[in-house]
Short mmCIF file of C-alpha atoms and ligand atoms in Angstrom, two decimals:
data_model
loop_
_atom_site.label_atom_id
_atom_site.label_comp_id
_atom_site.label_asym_id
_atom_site.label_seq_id
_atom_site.Cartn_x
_atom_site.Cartn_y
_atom_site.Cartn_z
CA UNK A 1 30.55 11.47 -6.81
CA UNK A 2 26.80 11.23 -5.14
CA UNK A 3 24.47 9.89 -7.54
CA UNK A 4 20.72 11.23 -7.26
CA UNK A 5 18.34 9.71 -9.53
CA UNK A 6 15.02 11.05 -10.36
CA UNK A 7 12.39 8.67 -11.50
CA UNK A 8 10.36 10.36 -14.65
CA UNK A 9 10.91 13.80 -13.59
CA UNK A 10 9.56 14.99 -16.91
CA UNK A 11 5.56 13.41 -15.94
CA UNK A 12 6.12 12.84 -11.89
CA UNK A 13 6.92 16.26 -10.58
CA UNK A 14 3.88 18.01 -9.94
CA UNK A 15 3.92 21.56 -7.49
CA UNK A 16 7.47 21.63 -8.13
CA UNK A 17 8.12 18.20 -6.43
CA UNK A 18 11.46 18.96 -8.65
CA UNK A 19 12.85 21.15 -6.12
CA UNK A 20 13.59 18.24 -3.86
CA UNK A 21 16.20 16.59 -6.45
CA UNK A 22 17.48 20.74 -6.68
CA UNK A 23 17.82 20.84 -2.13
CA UNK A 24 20.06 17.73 -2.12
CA UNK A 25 22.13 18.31 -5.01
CA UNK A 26 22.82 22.14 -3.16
CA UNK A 27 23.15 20.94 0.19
CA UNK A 28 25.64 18.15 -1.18
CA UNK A 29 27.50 21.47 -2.85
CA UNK A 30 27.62 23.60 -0.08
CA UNK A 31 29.36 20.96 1.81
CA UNK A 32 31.77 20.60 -1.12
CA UNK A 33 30.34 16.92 -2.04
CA UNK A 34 30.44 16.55 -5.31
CA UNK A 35 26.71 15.28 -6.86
CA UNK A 36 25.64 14.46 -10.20
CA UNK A 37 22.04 14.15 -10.83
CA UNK A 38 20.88 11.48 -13.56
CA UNK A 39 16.93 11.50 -14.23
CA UNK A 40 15.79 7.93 -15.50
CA UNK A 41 13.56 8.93 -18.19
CA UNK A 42 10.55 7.33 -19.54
CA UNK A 43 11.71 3.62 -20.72
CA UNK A 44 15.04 3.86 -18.74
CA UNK A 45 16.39 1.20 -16.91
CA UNK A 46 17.55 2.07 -13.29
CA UNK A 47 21.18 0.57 -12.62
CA UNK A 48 20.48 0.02 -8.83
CA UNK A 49 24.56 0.41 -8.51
CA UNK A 50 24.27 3.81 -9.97
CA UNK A 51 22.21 5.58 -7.70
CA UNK A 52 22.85 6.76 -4.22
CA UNK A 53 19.47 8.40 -3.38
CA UNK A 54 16.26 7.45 -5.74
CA UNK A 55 13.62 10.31 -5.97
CA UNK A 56 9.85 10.16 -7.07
CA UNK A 57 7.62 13.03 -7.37
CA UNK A 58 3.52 13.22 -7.55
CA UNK A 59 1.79 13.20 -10.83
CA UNK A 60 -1.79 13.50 -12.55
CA UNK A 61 -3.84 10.08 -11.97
CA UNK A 62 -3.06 9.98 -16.30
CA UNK A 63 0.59 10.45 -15.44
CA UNK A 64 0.64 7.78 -12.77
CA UNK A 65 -0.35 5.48 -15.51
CA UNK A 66 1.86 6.52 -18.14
CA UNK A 67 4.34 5.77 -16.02
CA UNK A 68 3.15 2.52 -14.07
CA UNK A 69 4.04 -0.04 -16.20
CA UNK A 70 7.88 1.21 -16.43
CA UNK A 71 8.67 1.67 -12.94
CA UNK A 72 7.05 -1.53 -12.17
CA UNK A 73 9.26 -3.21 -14.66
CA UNK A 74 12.23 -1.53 -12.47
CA UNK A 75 11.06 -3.48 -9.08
CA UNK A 76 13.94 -5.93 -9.07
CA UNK A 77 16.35 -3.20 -9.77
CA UNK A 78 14.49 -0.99 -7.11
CA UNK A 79 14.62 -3.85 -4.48
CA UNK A 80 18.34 -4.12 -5.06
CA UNK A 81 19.33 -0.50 -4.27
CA UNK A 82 16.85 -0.56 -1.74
CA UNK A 83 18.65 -3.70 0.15
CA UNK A 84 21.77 -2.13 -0.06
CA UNK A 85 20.43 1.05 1.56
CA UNK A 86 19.93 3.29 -0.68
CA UNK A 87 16.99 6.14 0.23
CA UNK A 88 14.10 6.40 -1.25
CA UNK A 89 11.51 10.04 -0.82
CA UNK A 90 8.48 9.26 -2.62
CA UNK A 91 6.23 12.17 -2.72
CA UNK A 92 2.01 12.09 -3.48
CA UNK A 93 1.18 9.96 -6.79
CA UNK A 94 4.96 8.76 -6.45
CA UNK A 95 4.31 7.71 -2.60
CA UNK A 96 0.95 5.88 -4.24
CA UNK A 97 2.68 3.66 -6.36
CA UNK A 98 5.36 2.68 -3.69
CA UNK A 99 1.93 0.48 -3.01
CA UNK A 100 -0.21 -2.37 -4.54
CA UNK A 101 -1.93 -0.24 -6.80
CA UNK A 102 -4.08 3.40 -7.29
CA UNK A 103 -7.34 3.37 -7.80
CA UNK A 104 -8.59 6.46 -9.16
CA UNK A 105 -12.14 8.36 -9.23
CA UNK A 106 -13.57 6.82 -12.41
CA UNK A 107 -12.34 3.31 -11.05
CA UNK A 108 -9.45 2.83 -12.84
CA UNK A 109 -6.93 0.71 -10.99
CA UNK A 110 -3.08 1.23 -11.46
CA UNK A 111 -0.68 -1.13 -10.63
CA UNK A 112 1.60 0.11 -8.12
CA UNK A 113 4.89 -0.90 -7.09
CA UNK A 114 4.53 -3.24 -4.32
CA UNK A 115 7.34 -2.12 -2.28
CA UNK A 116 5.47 -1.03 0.18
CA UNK A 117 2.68 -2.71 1.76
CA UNK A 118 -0.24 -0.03 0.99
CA UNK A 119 -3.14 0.75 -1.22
CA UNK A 120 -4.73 3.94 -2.04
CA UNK A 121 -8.26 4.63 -3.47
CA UNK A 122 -9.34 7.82 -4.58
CA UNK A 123 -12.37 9.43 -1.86
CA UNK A 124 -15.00 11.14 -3.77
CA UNK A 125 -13.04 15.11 -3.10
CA UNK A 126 -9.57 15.74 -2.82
CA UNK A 127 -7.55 16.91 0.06
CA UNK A 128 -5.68 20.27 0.08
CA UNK A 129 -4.41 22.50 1.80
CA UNK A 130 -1.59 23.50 4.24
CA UNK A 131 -0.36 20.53 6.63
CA UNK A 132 1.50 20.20 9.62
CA UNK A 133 3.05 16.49 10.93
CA UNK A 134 4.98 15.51 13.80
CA UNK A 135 7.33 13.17 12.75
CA UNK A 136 9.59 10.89 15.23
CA UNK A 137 13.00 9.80 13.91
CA UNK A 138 15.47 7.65 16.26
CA UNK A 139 14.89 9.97 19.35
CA UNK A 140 13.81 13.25 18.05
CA UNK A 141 10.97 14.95 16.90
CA UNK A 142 10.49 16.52 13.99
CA UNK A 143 8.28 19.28 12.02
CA UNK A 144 7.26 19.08 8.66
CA UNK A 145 5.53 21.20 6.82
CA UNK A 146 3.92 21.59 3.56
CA UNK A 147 0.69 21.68 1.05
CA UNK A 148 -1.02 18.50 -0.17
CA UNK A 149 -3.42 17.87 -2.98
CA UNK A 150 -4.45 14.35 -3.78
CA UNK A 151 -7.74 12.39 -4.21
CA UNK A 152 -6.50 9.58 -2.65
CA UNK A 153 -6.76 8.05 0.38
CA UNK A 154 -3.84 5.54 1.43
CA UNK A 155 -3.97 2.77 3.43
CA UNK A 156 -0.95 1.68 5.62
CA UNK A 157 -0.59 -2.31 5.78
CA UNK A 158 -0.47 -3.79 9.32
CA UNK A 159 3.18 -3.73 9.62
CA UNK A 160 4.19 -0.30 7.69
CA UNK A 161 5.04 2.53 10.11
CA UNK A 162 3.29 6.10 9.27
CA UNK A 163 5.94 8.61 8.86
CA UNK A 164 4.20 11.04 10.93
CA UNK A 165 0.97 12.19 12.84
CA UNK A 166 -0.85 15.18 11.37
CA UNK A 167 -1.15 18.09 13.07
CA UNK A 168 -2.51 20.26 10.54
CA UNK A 169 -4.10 19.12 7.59
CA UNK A 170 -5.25 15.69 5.78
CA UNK A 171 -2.67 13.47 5.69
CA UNK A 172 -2.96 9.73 4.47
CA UNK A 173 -6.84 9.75 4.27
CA UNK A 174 -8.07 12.41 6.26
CA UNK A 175 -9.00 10.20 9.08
CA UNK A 176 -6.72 8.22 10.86
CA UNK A 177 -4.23 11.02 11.95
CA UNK A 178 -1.55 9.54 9.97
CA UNK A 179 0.40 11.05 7.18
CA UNK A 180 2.96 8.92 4.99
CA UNK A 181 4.81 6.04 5.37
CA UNK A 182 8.87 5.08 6.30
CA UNK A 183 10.09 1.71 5.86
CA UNK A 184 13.39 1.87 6.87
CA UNK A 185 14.95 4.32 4.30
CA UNK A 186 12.33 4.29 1.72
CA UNK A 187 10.19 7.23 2.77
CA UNK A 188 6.22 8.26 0.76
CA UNK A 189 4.67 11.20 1.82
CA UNK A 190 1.59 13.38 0.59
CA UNK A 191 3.72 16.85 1.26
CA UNK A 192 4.70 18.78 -1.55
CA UNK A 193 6.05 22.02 -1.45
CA UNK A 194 8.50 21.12 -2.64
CA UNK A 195 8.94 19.30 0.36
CA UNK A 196 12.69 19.35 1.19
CA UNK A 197 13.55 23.17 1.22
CA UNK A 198 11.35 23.85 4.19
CA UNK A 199 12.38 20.64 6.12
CA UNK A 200 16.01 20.99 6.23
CA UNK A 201 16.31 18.26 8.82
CA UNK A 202 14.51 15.83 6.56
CA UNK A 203 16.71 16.83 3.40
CA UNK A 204 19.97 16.15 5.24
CA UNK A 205 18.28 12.82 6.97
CA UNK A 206 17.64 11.24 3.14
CA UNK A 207 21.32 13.55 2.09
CA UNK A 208 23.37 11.79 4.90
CA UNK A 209 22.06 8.01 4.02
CA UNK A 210 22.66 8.81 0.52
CA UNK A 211 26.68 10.21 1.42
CA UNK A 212 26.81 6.64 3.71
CA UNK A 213 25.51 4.15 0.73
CA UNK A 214 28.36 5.85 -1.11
CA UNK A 215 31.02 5.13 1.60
CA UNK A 216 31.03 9.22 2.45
CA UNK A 217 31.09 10.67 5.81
CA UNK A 218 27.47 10.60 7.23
CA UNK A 219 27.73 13.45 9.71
CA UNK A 220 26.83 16.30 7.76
CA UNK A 221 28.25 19.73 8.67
CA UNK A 222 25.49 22.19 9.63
CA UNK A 223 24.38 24.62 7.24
CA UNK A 224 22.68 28.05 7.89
CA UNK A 225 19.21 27.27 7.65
CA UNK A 226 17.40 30.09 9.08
CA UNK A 227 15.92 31.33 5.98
CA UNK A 228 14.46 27.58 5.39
CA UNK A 229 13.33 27.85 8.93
CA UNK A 230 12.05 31.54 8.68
CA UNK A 231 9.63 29.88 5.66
CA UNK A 232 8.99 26.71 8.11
CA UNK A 233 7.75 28.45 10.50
CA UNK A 234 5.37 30.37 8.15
CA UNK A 235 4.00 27.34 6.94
CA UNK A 236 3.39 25.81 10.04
CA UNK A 237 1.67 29.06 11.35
CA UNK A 238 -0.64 28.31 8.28
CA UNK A 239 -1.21 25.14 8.38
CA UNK A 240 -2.40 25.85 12.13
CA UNK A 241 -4.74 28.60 11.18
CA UNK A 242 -6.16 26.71 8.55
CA UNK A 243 -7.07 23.55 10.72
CA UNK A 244 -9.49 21.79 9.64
N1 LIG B 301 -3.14 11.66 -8.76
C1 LIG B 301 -2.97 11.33 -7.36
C2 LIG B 301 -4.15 11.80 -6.49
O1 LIG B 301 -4.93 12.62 -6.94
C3 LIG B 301 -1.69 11.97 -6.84
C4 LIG B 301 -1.75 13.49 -6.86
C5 LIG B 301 -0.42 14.15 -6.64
O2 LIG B 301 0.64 13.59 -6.94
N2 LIG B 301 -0.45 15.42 -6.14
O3 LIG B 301 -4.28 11.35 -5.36
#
């Protein structure tokens, strides 16, 4: 059985970020794989052996700190399933507190995660709107598309790769040409959408490490994705005529 576990899906799951937990558990069902999805609620405690592919949606800057002090109490078991490879797809206030901390607009500072070397501070507007990223995995390129909506800006440390380069839109802060963040298989990124059923590739790239953690066959069968792609490419156009 493939475990997906949300992470406070009842406060982190803003513009529908849901629907990314929903694509996996589908595309594990089309393929006959059977998947169970257990969301860790508020005052949980993740059991790092339990979980084959750990999900985190965006939030309010008050629902980011509802939550803070709980998820940063599951670090150790977080660094566990992390180590033994199990994915992680942060998206927007989730992807923020993969960092050091989130500072909002009034100056409050919430304590982030630490998993992944970044900070974000809130810029005095927020950035929305359609985006478009080029994203390079092993030795192909990818599109992603999406909408973003966040205040803040995010700041990669030295040695954390971006996940991809805008082409459309904001992205991390709107100024470096850089939009979210892999480190190995934890993945943060700013796109909602949701995110995963207009980036196929991307669901089945988080869906196959997930099937591998839990000693299933990795090569996914293809689907028929032309209906994702048939919205993809609508997005993209979008995003494109709306650049900035
Ligand atoms: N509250 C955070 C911000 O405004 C994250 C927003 C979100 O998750 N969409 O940047």
């Amino acid at each position: 059985m493939l475990r997906i576990v949300p992470l406070y899906p009842e406060l982190l799951s803003i513009y529908a970020d849901r629907g990314n937990v929903r694509v996996l558990e589908q595309r594990a069902r089309w393929r006959g794989i059977p998947v169970a999805v257990s969301p860790l609620p508020l005052g949980g405690d993740l059991d790092p052996g339990a979980a084959d592919a750990i999900l985190i949606g965006g939030g309010q800057d008050r629902d980011q700190a509802l939550v803070a002090e709980a998820l940063i109490a599951q670090v150790p078991a977080l660094r566990s399933a992390i180590a033994d490879g199990v994915p992680v797809l942060a998206v927007c206030g989730g992807y923020q507190l993969l960092g050091h901390a989130y500072v909002d607009q009034s100056g409050q500072r919430t304590p982030g995660t630490g998993l992944v070397d970044l900070e974000t501070q809130a810029g005095p507007d927020r950035l929305i709107g359609n985006v478009l990223v080029d994203v390079a995995i092993g030795d192909r390129t990818e599109r992603m598309v999406g909408f973003e909506n966040h205040a803040g800006r995010t700041a990669l440390g030295a040695g954390v790769e971006p996940l991809g380069r805008v082409l459309a839109g904001a992205g991390n802060d709107g100024v470096s040409g850089f939009e979210g963040c892999r480190a190995d298989r934890v993945i943060g990124t700013y796109v909602h959408g949701p995110l995963l059923p207009k980036n196929p590739w991307l669901a089945d790239l988080v869906l196959g490490w997930a099937c591998e953690h839990r000693g299933l066959p990795a090569d996914l069968e293809p689907l028929d994705d032309r209906l994702e792609l048939v919205a993809a490419d609508a997005a993209a156009d979008i995003a494109l005529a709306e650049r900035r």
